[in-house]
XYZ file of C-alpha atoms in Angstrom:
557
model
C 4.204 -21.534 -2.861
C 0.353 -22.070 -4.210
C -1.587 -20.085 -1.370
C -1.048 -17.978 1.406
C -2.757 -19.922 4.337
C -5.215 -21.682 1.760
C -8.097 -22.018 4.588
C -8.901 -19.635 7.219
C -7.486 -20.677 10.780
C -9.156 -23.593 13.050
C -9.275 -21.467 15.816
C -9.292 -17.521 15.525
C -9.371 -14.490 18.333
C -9.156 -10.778 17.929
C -5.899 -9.311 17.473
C -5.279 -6.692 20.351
C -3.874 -3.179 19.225
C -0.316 -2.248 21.011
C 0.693 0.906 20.785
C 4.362 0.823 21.416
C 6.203 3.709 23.334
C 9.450 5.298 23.216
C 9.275 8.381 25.270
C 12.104 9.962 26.964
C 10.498 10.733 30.282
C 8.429 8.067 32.704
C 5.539 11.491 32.925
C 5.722 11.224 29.154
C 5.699 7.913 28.574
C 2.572 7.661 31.404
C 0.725 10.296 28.910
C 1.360 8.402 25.744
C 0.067 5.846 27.773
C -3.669 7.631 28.107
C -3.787 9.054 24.586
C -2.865 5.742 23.128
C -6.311 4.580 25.055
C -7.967 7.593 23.699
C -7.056 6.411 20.216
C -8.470 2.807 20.956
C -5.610 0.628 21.676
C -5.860 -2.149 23.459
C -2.663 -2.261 25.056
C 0.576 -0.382 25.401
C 4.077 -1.634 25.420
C 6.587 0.411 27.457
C 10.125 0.600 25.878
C 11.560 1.220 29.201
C 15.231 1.206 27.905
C 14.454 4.141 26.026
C 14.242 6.207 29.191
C 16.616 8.693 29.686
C 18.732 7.170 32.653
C 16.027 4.626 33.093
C 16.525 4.015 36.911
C 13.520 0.884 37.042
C 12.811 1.990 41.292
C 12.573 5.354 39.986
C 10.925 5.285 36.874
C 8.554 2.124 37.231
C 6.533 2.549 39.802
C 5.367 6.362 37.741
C 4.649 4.239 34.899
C 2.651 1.352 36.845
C 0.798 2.904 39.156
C -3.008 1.999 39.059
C -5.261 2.459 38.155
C -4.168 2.823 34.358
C -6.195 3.638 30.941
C -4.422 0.272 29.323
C -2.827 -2.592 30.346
C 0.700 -2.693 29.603
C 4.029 -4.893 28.290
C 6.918 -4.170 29.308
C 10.171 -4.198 27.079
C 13.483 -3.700 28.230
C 15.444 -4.324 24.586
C 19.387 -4.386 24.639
C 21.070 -2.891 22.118
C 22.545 -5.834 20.939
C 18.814 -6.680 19.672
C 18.340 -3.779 18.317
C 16.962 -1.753 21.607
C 18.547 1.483 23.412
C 19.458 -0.331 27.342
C 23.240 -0.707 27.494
C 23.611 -1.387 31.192
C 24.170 -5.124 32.907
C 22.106 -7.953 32.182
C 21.130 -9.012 36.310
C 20.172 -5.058 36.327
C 17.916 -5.339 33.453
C 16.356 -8.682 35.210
C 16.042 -7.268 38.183
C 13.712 -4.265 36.402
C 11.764 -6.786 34.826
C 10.958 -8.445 38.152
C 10.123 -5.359 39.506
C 7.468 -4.590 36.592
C 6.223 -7.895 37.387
C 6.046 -7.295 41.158
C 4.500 -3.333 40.569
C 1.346 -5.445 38.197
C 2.425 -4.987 34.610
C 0.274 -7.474 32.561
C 2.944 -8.582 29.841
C 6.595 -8.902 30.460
C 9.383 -9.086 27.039
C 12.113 -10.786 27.369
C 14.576 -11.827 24.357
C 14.859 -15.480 23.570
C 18.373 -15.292 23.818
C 18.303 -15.193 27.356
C 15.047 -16.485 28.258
C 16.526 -19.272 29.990
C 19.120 -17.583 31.972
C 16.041 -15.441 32.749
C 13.984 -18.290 33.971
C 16.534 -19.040 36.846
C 16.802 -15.832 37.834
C 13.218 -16.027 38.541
C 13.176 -19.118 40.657
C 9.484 -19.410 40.421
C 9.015 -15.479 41.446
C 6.463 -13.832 38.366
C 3.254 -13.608 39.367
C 0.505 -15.997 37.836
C -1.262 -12.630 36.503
C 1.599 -11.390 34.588
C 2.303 -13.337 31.371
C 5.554 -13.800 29.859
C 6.404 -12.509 25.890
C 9.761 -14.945 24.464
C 10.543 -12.630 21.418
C 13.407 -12.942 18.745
C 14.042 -10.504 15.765
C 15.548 -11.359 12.271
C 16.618 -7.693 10.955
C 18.122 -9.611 7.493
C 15.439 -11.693 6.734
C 12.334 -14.029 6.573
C 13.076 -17.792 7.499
C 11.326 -20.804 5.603
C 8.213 -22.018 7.393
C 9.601 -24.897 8.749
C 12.525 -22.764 10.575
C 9.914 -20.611 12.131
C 7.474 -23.258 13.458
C 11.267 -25.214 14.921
C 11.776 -21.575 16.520
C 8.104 -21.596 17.850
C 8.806 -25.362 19.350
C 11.760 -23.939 21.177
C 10.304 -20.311 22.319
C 7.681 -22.307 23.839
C 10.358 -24.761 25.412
C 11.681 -22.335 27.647
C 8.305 -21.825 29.161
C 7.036 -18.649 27.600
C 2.958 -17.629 27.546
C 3.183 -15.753 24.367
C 5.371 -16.236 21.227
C 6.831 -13.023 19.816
C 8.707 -13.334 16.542
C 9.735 -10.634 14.438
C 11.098 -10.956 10.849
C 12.131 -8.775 7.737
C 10.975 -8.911 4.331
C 12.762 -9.092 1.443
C 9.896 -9.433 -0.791
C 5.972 -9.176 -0.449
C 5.719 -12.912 -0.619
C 7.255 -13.550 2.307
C 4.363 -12.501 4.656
C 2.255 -15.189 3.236
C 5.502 -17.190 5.464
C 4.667 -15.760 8.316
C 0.798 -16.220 7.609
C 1.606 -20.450 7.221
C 3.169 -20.124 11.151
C 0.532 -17.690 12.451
C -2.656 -20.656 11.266
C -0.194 -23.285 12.301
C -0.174 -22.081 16.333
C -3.614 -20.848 15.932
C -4.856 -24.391 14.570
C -2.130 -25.609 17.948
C -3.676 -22.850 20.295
C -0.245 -21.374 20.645
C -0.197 -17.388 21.508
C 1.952 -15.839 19.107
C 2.482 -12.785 17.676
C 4.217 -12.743 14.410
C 5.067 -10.077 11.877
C 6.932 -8.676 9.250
C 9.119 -5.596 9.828
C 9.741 -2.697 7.019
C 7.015 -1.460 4.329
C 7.474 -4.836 2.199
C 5.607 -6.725 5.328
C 3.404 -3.723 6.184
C 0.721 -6.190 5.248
C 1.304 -8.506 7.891
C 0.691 -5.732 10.672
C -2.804 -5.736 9.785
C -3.586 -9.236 7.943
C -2.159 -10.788 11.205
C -5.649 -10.238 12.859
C -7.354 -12.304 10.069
C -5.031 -15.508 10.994
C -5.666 -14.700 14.718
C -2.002 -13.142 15.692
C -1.989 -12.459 19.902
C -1.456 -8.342 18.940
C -0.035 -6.091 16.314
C 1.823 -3.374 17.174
C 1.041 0.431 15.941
C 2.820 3.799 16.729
C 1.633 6.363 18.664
C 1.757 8.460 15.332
C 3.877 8.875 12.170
C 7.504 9.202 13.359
C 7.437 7.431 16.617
C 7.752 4.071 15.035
C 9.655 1.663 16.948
C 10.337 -0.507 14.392
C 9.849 -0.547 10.323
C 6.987 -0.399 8.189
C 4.619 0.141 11.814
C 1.699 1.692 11.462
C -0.052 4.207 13.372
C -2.999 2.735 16.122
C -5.338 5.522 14.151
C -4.210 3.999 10.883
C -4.985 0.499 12.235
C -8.512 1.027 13.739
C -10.178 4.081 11.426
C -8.408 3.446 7.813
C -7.947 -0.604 7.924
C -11.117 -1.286 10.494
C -8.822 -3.737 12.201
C -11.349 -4.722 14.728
C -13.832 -5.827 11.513
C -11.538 -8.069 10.470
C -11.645 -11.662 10.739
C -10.506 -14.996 8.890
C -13.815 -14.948 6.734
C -12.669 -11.419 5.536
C -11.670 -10.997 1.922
C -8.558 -8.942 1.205
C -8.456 -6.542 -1.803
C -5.265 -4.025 -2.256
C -3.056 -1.747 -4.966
C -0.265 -3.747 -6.641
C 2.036 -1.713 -7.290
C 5.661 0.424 -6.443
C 5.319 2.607 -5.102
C 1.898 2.308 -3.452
C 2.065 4.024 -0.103
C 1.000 7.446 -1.774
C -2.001 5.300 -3.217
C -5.554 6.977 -1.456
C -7.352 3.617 -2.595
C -7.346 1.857 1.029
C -8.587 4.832 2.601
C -11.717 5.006 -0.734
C -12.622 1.370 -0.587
C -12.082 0.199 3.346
C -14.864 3.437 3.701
C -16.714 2.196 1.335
C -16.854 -1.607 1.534
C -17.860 -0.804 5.461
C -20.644 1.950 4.983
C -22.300 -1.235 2.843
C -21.990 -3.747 4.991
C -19.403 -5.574 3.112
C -16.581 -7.868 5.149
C -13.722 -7.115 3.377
C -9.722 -5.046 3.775
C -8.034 -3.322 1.113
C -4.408 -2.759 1.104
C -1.574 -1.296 -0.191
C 1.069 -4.703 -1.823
C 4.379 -3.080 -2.414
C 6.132 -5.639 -4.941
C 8.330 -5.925 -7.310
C 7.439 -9.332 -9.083
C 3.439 -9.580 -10.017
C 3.357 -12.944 -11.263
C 4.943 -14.078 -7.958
C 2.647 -12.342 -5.802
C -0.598 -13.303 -7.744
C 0.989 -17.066 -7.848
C 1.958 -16.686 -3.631
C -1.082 -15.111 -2.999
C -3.560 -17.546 -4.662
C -6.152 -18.233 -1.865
C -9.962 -17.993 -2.320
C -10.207 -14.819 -0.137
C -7.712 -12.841 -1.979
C -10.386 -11.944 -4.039
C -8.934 -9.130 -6.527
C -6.305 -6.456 -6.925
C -5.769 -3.011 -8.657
C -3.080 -3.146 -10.693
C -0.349 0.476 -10.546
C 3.141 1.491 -11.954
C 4.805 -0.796 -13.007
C 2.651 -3.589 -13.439
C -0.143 -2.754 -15.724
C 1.246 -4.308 -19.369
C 2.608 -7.409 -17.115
C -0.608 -8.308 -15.614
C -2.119 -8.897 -18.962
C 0.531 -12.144 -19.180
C -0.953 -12.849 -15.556
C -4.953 -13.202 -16.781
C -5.942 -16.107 -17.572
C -8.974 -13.911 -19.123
C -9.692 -10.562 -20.014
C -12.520 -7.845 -20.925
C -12.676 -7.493 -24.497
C -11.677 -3.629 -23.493
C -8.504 -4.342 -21.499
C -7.063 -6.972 -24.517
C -7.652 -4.224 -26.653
C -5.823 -1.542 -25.017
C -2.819 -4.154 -23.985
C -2.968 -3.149 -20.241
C -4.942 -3.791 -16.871
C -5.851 -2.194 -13.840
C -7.998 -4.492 -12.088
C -8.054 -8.323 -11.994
C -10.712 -10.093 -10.011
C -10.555 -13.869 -8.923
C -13.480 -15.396 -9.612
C -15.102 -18.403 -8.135
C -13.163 -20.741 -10.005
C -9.816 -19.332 -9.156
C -9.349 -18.384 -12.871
C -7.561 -14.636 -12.789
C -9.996 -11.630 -14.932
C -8.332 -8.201 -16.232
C -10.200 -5.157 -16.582
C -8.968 -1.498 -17.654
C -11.244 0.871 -15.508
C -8.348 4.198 -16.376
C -9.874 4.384 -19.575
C -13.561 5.316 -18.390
C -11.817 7.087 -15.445
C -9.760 9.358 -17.255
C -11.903 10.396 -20.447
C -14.973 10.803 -18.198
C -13.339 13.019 -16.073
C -11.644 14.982 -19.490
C -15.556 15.244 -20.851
C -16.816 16.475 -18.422
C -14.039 19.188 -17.411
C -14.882 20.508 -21.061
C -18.391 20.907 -20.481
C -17.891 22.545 -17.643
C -16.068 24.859 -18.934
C -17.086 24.987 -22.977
C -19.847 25.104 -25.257
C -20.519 21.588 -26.455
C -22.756 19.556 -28.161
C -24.779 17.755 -25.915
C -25.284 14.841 -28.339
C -21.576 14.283 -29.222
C -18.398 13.836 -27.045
C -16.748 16.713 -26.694
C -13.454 14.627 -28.013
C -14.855 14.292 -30.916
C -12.402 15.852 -33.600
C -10.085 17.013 -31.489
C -6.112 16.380 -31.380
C -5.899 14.594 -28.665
C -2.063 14.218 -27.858
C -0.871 11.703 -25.250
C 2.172 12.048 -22.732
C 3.343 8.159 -22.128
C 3.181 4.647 -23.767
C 2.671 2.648 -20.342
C -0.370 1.278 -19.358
C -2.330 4.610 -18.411
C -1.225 5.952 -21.964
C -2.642 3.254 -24.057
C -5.704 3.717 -21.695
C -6.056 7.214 -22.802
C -5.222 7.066 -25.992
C -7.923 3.824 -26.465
C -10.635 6.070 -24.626
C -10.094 8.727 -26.756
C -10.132 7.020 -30.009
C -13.653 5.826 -29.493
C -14.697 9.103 -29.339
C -13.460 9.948 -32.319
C -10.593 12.237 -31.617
C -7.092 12.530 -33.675
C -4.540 10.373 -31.426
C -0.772 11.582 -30.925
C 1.385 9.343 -29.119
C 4.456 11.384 -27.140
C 6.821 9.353 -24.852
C 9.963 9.939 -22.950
C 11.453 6.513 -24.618
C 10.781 4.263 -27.610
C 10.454 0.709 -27.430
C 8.214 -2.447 -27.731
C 5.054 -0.833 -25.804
C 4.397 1.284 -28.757
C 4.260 -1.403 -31.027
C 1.475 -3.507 -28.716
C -0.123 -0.692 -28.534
C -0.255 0.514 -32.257
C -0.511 -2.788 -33.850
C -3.302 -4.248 -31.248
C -4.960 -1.241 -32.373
C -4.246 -0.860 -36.122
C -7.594 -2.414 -37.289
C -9.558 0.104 -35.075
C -7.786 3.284 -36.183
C -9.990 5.374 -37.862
C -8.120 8.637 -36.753
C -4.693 10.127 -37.656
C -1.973 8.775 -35.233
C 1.330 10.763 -34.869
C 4.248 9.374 -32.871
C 7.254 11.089 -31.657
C 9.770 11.297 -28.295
C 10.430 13.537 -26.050
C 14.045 15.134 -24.467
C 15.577 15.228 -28.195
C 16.109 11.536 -28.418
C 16.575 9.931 -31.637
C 14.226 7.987 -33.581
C 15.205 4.419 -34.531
C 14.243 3.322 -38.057
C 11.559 1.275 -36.586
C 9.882 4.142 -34.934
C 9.599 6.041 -38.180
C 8.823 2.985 -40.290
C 5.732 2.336 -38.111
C 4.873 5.986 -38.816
C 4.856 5.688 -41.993
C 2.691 2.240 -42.323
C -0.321 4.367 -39.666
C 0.156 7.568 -41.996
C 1.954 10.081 -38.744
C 5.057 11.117 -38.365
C 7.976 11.349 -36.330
C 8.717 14.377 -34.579
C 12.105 15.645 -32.678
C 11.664 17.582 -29.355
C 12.155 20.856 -30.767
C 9.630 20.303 -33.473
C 7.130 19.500 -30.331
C 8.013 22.576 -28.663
C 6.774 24.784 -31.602
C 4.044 21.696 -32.395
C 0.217 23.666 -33.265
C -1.487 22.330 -35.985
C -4.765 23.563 -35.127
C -6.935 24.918 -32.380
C -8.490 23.480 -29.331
C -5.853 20.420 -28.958
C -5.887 18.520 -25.673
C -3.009 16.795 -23.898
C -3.080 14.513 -21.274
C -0.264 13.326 -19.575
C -0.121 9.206 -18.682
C 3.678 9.618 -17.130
C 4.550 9.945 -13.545
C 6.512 12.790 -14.146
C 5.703 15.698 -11.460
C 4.535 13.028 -8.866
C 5.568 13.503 -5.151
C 8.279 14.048 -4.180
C 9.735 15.236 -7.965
C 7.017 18.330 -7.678
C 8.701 20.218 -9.892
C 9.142 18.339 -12.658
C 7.024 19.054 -15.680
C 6.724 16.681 -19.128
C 6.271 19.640 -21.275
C 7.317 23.472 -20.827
C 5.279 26.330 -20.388
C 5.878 27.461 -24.012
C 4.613 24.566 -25.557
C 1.526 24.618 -23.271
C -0.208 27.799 -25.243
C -0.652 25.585 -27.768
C -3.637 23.710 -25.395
C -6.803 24.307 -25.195
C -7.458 21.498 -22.497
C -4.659 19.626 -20.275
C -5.096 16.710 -17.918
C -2.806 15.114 -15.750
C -3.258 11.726 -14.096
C -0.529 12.355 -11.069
C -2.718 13.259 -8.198
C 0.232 13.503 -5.623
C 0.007 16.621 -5.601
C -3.171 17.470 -7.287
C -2.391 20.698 -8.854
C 1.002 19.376 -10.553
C 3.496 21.828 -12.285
C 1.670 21.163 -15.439
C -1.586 21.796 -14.618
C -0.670 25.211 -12.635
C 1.423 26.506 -15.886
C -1.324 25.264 -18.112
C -3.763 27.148 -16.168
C -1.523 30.058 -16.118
C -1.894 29.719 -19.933
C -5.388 29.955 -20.061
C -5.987 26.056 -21.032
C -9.229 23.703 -18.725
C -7.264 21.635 -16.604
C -8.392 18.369 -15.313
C -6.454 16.728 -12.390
C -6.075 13.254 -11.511
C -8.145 13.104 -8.410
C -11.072 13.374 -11.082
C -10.105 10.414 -12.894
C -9.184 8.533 -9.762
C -12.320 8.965 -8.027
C -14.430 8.011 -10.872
C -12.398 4.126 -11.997
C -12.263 3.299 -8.426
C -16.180 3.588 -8.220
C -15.798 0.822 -11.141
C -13.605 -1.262 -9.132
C -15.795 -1.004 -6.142
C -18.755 -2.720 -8.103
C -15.873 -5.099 -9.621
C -14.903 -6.108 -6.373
C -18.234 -6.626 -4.681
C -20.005 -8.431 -7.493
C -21.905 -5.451 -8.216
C -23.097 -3.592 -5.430
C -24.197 0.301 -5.991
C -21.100 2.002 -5.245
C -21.132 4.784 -1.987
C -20.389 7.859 -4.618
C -20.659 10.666 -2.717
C -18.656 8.654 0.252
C -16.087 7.920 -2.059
C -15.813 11.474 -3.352
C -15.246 12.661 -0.059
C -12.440 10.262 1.254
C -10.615 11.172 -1.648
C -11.143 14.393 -1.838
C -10.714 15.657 2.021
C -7.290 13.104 2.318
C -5.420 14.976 -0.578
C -2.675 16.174 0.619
């Protein structure tokens, strides 16, 4: 697939916000009702099946009464489509029609049975209460052409709004659901269409550029009714959902994992305090090429590149900053007007600005040299951040070592593309005791290092003031306490950084501190390459610093 919904929809209208309920009670489901309009949504859907012995001339008329904060849908899902009702199908009917009768706005009802619905009705809803045909595909996402037949018969049997839910397998296949969402709007056909679990979490908000009828949102983390839903705060404050519309460019993190990623919450705060009309979010996916190839369209205007992507994207350029083809790894790309695909490597400025200036801080330097200068600067990981690191702190003249958990082609790229620029000793050697092959230790040889084993490391001090950062994601939530290197070998640092930020004070850093060594987290390096993305992505504009600072700083968990 070239493009995902290559042109911006005919016809366009705001996407509503739904919070959808699942209280136990009708007196609690009537609150989540108000704070759901405290939050800002525009609507609320009542999953009245999840009552506890939902009794609808009971229960309903509690939950309808007006006047009320928002207007309401209301859902009755079986459990044989994936909902909590298990009683008789005429009973359920007969609750709807009561909703209908009591003023509810928005009545669900499962495609299923919409038309053994539709004679139960005999002409009885009311012209102010609009009917929702909805259908749910928990394995997977149809082609385009099998959702747009399923839109032609929702619509048959006489349904207001189309409701189709699907799941994703992959990333790509919201850019699916995107093709049917421009089709109806192009055909003035209300539909709402998304893609359920955190593969399609993209949809939930990207619906309101192609003009979906609503999204739905939870009342708050744990009450989701369905997978990959966000919150209604999520939806309004972090992704400025109601700013979005099918002019607005979309930016996001490439990456898995990505939901621990704090760049949505940086950039969407920072793209609106200047005025500019864009959404950044978080792409869960597995294949890059694919996605960049699927998601091709003018307004997907550029990415940040994570785990594990950073080396691949470099085969997904079709140009690159003389910087980023040096170090052999990206973790930007911008589309420019041409379509043509540009890599950048902002970790590298991000990283040893952040080391610099944690040593002044905390040192006597020279003002008119790095502080790198000289120093043994050993490096923890070969991936993309590594070869960012150890690049960064080459050209400011320190003594590279290379340390990884595993040996393979990624040191080669990176030694070799960087061969003619060594002007410092390079060491290389494995962690966890693993054995060198012959090619590790011939390629020490031809740079003039050496191979070390693990044990050798552990006792590894060849002189004073050494610095070690660590590129790996070991110690990242949720594997806390996980360290790449143990207490005893940190006395040997005089300086240690770590680029996990989740958490920000990592086992490493808190034993290296315990040691006596500067520490430098990964919020420091973060905050400081995602101001160079923001003037990436905008063409230049002065970046919001303190703004950013303090979105990253006061959302660290």
């Amino acid at each position: 697939m070239a493009s995902a919904a290559a042109s911006a929809p005919a016809t366009w209208r705001r996407t509503l916000v739904c919070a959808s309920l699942t209280a136990r009670t009708p007196r609690e489901m009537a609150a989540e009702v108000a704070a759901a309009a405290a939050l800002g949504a525009d609507v609320a859907e009542l999953q009245v099946g999840c009552l506890d012995g939902f009794e609808p001339r009971r229960d309903l008329p509690v939950l309808l009464t007006k006047p009320r904060p928002l207007p309401v849908i209301v859902t009755c899902r079986p459990k044989w489509e994936g909902g909590q009702y298990k009683g008789e199908e005429e009973t359920r009917f007969e609750a709807l029609l009561l909703a209908m009768e009591l003023g509810a706005e928005y009545v669900d009802i499962e495609f299923k049975v919409a038309d053994k619905f539709m004679n139960f009705l005999s002409g009885k809803k009311p012209e102010t209460c609009k009917l929702i045909v909805s259908t749910r595909n928990y394995e997977n996402t149809p082609s385009v052409q099998e959702l747009l037949n399923l839109v032609a018969q929702i619509r048959a049997t006489g349904a207001d709004i189309v409701r189709i839910a699907t799941t994703a397998s992959a990333i790509v296949d919201t850019s699916t659901m995107f093709q049917v969402l421009e089709h109806c709007q192009e055909n003035q056909v209300p539909i709402i269409g998304l893609v359920m679990n955190e593969r399609g979490f993209i949809s939930r908000v990207l619906c309101a550029k192609y003009g979906g009828f609503l999204t739905f949102a939870s009342l708050e983390k744990g009450k989701e009714s369905s997978p990959g839903q966000p919150t209604v705060a999520d939806l309004i404050n972090k992704y400025k959902i109601r700013q979005i519309g099918p002019d607005t460019k979309v930016f996001g993190i490439v990456g898995n994992p990505v939901s621990h990623s704090k760049s949505p919450i940086v950039q969407n705060q920072a793209f609106r305090s200047v005025g500019f009309n864009a959404v950044f979010l978080p792409f869960l996916s597995d294949d890059l090429a694919k996605f960049l190839s699927t998601f091709s369209a003018p307004d997907y205007a550029g990415f940040s590149c994570t785990m594990p992507h950073k080396e691949t994207a470099v085969r997904c350029c079709d140009d690159l900053d003389p910087i980023a083809r040096d170090i052999g790894a990206i973790n930007t790309i911008i589309r420019r007007a041409d379509g043509k695909l540009v890599g950048y490597n902002t970790d590298y400025f991000g990283a040893i600005s952040a080391i610099e200036d944690g040593i002044r801080a905390s040192q006597s330097t020279d003002s008119t040299t790095s502080p790198l200068a000289g120093r043994l600067f050993v490096v923890i990981g070969a991936g993309g951040a590594g070869k960012a690191l150890a690049y960064g702190a080459k050209a400011k003249g320190a003594k590279i070592v290379i340390a990884n958990r595993t040996f393979g082609i990624c040191f080669l790229e990176l030694l070799l593309n960087q061969f003619n620029l060594i002007t410092a000793q390079i060491k290389v050697f494995t962690l966890r005791g693993q054995t060198f092959p012959a090619r590790a230790e011939e390629l020490a040889n031809i740079i003039g290092g050496s191979a070390l084993t693990l044990s050798e490391l552990e006792n590894y001090h060849p002189e004073e003031g050494m610095v070690l950062a660590n590129a790996t994601s070991v110690g990242m939530h949720p594997n806390v306490d996980e360290t790449p290197l143990s207490k005893h070998a940190l006395k040997s640092y005089a300086v240690v950084f770590d680029a996990v930020f989740v958490p920000r004070e990592t086992r490493l850093l808190r034993e290296a501190a315990a040691c006596g060594a500067t520490v430098i987290d990964g919020l420091e390096m973060l905050i400081r390459l995602v101001i160079v993305q923001f003037k990436l992505f905008t063409g230049g504009m002065t970046a919001p610093e303190c703004l950013m600072r303090e979105a990253i700083l006061t959302k660290t968990h």
